[in-house]
Coordinates of N, CA and C in Angstrom, one line a residue:
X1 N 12.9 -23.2 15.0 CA 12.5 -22.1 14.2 C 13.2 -20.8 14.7
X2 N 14.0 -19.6 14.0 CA 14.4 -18.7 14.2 C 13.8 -17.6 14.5
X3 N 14.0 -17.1 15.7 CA 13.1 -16.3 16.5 C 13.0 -14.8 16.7
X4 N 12.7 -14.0 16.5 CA 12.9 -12.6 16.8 C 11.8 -12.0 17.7
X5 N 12.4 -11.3 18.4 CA 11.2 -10.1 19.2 C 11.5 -8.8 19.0
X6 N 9.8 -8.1 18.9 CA 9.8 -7.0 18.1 C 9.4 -6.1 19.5
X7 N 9.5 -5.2 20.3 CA 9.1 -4.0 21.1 C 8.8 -3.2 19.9
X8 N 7.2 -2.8 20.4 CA 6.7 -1.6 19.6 C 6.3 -0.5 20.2
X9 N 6.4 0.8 20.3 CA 5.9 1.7 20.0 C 6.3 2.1 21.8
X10 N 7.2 1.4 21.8 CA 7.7 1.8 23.7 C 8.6 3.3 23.9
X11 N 7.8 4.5 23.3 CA 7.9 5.8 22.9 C 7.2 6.8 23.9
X12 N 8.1 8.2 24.1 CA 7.5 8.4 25.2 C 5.9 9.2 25.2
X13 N 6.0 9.6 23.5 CA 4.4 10.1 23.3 C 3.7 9.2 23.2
X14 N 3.9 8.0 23.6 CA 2.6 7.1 23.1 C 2.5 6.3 24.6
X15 N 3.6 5.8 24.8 CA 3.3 5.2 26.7 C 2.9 6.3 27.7
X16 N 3.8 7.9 27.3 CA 3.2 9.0 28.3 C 1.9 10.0 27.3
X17 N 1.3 9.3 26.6 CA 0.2 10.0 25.7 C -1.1 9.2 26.1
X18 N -1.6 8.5 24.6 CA -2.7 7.8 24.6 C -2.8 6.5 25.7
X19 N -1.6 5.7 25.7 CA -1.7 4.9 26.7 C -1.3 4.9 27.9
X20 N -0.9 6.1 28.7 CA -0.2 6.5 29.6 C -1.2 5.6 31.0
X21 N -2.7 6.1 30.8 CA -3.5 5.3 31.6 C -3.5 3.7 32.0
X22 N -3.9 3.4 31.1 CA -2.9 1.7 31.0 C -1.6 1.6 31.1
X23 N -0.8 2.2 30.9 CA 0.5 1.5 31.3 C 1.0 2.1 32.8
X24 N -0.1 2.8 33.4 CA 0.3 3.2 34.8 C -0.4 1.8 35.4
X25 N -1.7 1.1 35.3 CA -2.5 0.1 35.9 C -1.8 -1.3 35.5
X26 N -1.2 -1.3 34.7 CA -1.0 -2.8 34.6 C 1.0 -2.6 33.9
X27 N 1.1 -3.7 34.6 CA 2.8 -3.8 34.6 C 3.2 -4.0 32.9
X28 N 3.3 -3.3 32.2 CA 3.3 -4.1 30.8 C 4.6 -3.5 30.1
X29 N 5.7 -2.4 31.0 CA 7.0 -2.3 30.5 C 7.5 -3.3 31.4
X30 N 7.1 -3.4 32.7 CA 8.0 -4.8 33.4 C 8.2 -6.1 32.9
X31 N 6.5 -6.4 32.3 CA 6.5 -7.8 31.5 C 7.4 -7.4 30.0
X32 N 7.7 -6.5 29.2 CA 8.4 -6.4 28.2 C 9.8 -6.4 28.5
X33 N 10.5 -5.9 30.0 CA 11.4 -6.1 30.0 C 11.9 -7.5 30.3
X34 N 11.5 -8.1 31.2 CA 11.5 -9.6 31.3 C 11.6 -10.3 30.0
X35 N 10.7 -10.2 29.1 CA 10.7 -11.0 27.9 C 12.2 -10.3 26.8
X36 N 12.5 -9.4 27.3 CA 13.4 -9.2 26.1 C 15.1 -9.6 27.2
X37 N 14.9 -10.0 28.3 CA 15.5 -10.5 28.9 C 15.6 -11.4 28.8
X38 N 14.9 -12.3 28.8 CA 14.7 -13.9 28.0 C 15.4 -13.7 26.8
X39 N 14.9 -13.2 26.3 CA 15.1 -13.3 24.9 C 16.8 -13.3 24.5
X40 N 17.4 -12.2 25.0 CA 18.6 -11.7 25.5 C 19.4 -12.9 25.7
X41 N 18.9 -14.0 26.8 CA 19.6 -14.8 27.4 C 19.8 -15.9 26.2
X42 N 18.2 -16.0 25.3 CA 18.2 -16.9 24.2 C 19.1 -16.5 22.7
X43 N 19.2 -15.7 23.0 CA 20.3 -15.1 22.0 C 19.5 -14.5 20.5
X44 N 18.1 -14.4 21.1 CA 17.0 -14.0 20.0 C 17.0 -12.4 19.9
X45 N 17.4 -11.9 18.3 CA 17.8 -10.7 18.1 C 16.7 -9.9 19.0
X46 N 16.3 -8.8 19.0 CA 15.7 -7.9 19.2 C 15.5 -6.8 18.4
X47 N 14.5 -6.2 18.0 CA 14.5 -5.1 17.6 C 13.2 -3.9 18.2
X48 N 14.1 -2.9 18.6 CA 12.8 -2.0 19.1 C 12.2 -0.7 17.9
X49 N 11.3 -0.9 17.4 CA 10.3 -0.5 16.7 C 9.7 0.8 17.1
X50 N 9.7 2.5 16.6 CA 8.7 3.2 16.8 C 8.7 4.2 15.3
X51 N 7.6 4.5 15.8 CA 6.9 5.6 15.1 C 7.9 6.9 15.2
X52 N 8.6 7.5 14.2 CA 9.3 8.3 14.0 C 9.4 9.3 12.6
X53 N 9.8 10.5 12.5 CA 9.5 10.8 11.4 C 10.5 11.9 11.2
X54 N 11.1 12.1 9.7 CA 11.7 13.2 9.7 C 11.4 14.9 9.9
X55 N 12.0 15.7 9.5 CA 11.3 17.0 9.8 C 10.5 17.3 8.6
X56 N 10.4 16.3 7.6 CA 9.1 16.9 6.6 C 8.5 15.7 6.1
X57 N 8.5 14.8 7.1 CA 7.3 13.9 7.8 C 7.7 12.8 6.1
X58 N 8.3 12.5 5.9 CA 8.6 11.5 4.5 C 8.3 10.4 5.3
X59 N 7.3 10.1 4.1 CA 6.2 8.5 4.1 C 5.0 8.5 5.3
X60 N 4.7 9.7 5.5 CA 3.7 9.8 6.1 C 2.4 9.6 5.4
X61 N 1.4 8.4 5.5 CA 0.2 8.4 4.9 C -0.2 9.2 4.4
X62 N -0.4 9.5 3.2 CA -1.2 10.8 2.8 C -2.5 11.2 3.5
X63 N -3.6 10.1 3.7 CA -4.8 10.5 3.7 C -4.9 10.2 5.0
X64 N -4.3 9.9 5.8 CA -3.8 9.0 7.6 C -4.6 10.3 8.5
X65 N -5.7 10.5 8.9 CA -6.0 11.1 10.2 C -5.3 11.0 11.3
X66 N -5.2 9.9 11.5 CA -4.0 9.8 13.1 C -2.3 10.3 12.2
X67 N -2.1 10.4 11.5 CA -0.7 10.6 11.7 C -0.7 12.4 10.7
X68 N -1.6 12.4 10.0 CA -1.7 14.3 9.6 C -1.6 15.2 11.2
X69 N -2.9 14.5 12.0 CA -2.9 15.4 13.1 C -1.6 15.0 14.0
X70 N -0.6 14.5 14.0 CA 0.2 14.5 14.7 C 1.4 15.0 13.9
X71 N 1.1 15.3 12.6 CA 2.1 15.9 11.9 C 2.1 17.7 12.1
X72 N 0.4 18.1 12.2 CA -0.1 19.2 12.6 C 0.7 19.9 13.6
X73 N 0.6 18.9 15.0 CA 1.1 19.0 16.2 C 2.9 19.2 16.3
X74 N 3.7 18.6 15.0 CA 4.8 18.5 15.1 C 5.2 17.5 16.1
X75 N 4.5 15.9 16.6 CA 4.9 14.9 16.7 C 5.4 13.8 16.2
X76 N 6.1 13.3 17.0 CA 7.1 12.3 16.7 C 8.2 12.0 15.2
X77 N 9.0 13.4 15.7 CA 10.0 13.6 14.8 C 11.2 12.9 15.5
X78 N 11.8 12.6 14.8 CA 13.3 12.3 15.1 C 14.0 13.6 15.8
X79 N 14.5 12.9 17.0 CA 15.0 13.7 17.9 C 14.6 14.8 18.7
X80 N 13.3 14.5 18.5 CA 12.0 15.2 19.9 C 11.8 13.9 20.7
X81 N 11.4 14.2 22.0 CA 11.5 13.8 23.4 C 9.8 12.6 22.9
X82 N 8.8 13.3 22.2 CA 7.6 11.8 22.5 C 8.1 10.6 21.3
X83 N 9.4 11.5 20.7 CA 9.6 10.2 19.3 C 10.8 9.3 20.2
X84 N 11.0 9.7 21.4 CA 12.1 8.8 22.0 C 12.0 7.6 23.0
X85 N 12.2 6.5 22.9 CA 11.9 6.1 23.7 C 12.1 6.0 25.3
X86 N 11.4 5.6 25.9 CA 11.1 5.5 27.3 C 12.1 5.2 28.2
X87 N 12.2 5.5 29.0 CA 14.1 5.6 29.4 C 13.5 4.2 30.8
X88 N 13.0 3.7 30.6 CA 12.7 2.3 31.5 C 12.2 1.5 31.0
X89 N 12.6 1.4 29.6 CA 12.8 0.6 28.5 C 14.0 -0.7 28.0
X90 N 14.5 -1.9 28.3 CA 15.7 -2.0 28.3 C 16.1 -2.6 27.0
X91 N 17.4 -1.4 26.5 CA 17.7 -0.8 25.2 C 18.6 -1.1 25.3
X92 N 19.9 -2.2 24.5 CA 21.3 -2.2 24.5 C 21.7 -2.0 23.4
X93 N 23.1 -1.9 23.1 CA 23.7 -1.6 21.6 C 23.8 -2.3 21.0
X94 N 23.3 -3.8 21.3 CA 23.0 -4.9 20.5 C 22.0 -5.2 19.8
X95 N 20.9 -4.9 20.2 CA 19.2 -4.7 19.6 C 19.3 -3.3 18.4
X96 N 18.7 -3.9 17.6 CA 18.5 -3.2 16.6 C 17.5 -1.8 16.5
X97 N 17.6 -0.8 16.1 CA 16.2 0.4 16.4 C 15.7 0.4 15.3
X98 N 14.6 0.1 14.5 CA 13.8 0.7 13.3 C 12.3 2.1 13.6
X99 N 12.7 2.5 12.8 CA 12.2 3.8 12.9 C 10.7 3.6 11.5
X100 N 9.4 3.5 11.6 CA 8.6 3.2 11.1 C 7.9 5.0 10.8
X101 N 7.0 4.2 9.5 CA 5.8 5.8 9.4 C 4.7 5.6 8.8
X102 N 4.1 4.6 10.0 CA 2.9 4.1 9.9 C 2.4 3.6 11.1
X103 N 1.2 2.7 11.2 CA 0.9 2.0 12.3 C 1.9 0.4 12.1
X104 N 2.2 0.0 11.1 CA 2.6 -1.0 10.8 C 4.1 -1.0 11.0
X105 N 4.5 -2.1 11.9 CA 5.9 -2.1 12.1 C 6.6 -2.5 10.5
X106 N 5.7 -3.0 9.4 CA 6.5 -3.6 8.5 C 6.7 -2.0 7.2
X107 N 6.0 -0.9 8.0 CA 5.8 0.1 7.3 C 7.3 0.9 7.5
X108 N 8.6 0.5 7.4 CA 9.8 1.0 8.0 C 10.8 0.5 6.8
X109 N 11.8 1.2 7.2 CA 13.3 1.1 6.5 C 14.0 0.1 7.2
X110 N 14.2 -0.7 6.7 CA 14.9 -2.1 6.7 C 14.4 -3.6 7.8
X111 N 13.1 -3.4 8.4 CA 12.7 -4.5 9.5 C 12.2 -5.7 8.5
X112 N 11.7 -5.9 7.5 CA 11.5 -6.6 6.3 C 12.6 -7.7 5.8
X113 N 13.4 -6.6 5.3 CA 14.8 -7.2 4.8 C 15.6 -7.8 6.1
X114 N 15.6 -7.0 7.0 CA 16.5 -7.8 8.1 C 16.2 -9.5 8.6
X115 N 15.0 -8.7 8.9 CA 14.1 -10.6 9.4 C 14.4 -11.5 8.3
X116 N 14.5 -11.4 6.9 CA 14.5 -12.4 5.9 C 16.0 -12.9 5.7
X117 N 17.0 -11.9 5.8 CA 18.3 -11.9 5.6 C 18.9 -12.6 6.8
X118 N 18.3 -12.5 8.1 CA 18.3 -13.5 8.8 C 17.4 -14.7 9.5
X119 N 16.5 -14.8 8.0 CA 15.9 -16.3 8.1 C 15.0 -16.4 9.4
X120 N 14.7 -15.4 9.7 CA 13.8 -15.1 10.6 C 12.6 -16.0 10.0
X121 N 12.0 -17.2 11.4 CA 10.2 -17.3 11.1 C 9.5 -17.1 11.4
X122 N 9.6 -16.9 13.3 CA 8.8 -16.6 14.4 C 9.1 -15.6 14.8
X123 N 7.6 -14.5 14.6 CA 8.4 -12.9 15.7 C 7.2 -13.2 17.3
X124 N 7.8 -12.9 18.4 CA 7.3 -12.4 19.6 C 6.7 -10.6 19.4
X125 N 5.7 -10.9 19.4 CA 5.1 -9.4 19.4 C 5.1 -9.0 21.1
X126 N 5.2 -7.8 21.6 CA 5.7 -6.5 22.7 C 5.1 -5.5 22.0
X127 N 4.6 -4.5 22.9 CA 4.2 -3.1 22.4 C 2.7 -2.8 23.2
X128 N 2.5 -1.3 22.0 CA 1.3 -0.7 22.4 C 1.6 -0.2 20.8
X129 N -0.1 0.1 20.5 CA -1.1 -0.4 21.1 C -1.6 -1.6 20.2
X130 N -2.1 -2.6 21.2 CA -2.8 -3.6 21.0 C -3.7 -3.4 19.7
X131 N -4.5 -2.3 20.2 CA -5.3 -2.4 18.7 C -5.3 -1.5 17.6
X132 N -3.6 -1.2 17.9 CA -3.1 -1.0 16.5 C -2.1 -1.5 16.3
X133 N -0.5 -1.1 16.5 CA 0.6 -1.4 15.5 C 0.8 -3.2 16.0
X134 N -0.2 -3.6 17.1 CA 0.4 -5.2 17.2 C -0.8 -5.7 16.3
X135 N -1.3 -5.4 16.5 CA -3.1 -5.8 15.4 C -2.6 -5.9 14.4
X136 N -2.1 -4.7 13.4 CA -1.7 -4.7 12.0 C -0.1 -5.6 11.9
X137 N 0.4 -5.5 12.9 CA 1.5 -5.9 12.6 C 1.5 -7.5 12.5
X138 N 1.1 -8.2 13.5 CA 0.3 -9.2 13.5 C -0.4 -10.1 12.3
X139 N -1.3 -9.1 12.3 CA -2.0 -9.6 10.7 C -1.0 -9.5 9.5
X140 N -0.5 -8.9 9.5 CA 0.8 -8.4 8.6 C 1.9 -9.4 8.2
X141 N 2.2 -9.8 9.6 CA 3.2 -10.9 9.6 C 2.7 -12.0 8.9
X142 N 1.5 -12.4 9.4 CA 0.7 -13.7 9.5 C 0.6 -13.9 7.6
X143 N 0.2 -12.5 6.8 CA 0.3 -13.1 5.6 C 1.4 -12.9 5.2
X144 N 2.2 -12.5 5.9 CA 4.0 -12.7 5.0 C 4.2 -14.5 5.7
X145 N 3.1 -15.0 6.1 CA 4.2 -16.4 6.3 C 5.4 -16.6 7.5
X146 N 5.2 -15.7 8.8 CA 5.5 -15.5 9.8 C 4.5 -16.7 10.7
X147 N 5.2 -17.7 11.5 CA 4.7 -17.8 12.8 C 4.6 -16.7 14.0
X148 N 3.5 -16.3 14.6 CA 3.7 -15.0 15.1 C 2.7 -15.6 17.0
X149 N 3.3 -14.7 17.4 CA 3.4 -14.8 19.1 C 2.8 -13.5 19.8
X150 N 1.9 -13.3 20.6 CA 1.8 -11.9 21.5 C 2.3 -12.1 22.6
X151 N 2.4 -11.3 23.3 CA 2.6 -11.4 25.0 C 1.6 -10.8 25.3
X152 N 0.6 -11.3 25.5 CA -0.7 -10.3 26.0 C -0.2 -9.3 26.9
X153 N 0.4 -9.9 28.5 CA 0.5 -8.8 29.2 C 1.6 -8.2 29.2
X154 N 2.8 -8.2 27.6 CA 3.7 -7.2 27.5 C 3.1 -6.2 26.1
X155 N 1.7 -6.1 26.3 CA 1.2 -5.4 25.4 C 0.2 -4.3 26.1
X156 N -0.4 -3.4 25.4 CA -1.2 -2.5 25.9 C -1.9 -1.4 25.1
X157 N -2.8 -0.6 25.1 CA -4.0 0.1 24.6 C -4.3 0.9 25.3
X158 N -5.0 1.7 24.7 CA -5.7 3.2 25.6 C -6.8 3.1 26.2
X159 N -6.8 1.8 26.3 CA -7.8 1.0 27.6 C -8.2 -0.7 27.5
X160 N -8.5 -0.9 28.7 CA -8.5 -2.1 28.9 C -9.6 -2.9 27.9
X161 N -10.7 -2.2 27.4 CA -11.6 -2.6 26.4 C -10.7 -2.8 24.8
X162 N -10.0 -1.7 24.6 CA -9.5 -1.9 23.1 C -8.9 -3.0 22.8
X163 N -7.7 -2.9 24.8 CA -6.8 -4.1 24.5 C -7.7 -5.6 24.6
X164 N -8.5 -6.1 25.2 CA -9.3 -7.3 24.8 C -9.7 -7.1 23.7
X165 N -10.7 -6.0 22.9 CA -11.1 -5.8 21.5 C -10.3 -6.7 20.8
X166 N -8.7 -6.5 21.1 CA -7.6 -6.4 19.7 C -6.9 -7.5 20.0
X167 N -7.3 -8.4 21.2 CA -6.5 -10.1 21.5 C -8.0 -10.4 21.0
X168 N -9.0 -10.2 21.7 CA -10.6 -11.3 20.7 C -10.3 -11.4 19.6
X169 N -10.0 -10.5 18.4 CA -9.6 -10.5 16.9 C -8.5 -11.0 16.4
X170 N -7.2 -11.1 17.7 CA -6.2 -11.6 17.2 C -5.9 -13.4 17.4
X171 N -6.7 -13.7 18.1 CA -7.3 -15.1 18.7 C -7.2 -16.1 17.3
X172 N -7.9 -15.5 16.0 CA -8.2 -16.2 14.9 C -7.1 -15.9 13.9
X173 N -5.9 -15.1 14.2 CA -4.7 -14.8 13.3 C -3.3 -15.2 14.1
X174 N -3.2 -14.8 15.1 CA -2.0 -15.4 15.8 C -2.1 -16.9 16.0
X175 N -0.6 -16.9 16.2 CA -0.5 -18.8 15.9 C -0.4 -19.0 18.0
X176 N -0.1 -17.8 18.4 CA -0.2 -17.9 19.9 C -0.6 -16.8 20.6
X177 N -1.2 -16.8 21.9 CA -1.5 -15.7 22.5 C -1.0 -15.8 24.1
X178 N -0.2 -15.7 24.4 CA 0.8 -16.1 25.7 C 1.3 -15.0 26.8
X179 N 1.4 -15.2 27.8 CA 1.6 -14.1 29.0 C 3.4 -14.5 28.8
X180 N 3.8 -13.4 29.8 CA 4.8 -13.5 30.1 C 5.7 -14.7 30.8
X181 N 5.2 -14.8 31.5 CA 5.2 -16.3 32.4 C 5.3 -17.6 31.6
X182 N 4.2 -17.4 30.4 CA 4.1 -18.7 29.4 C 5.6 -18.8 29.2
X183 N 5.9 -18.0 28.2 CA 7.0 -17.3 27.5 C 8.8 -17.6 28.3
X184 N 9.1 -17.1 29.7 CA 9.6 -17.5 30.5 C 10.0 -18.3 31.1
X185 N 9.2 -19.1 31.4 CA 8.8 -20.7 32.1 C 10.0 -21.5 31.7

């Protein structure tokens, strides 16, 4: 089955923001880089995935509370420092960047088309947060007819409750729920 891994939301407003807490307690850029190192080795595309927006916020939810008040704030525009990602992040010129404007990774300019154009059927989900853009993205996948994968511990949340919250829920939609290690082995 043709494989892709998606990194999400490994941005520095959102690893040094809402999840800065968790991603100082638990290794979960280390376990993302490993798996996209695998991945790397397996010759399984990559694409790194964030939340990004132009300067007059085009396809921003209209009625979206989390993304008005960060439009308020003048976050996560293209080419501001929280819309960038994480510089201990591992990013080559071979992995693909999609730029999203939503919680949903499928909420973007061309990650849809790509995966289909290359017969993509299994994605590895990576990211933060757990109980959002991997939750919806996840669910997302799962009704497009995606075999879909988490890495538990190359994922993360604005706390250690949300992120169990958002694997208990994902337990009954993902086709797997796997550590790094699994994944590696």
């Amino acid at each position: 089955m043709k494989t892709a891994l998606l990194v999400i939301d490994y941005i520095n407003g959102i690893i040094n923001g809402s999840c800065k807490e968790y991603a100082e307690k638990y290794p979960i850029v280390k376990n993302t880089n490993k798996v996209i190192s695998f991945c790397r080795a397996q010759h399984i595309p990559i694409y790194h995935v964030r939340v990004a927006f132009d300067k007059q916020y085009t396809g921003l939810p209209k009625h979206s509370p989390l993304f008005n008040q960060a439009k308020q704030k003048g976050l996560f525009q293209i080419g501001n420092m929280d819309a960038e990602f994480i510089n201990t992040i591992d990013i080559q010129s071979s992995d693909t960047i999609i730029n999203k404007t939503a919680v949903s990774p499928f909420h973007s300019e061309g990650l849809l088309d790509s995966l289909k154009s290359s017969h993509i059927e299994k994605l590895i989900f990576t990211g933060v947060a757990t109980d959002n853009a991997i939750n919806l993205g996840t669910r997302e996948a799962h009704d497009m007819g995606f075999y879909t994968v988490i890495v538990e511990d190359a994922c993360g949340a604005s706390s250690e409750e949300h992120h169990q919250w958002a694997i208990a829920l994902l337990k009954k939609i993902a086709n797997e729920i796997i550590t790094t290690g699994d994944l590696i082995k």
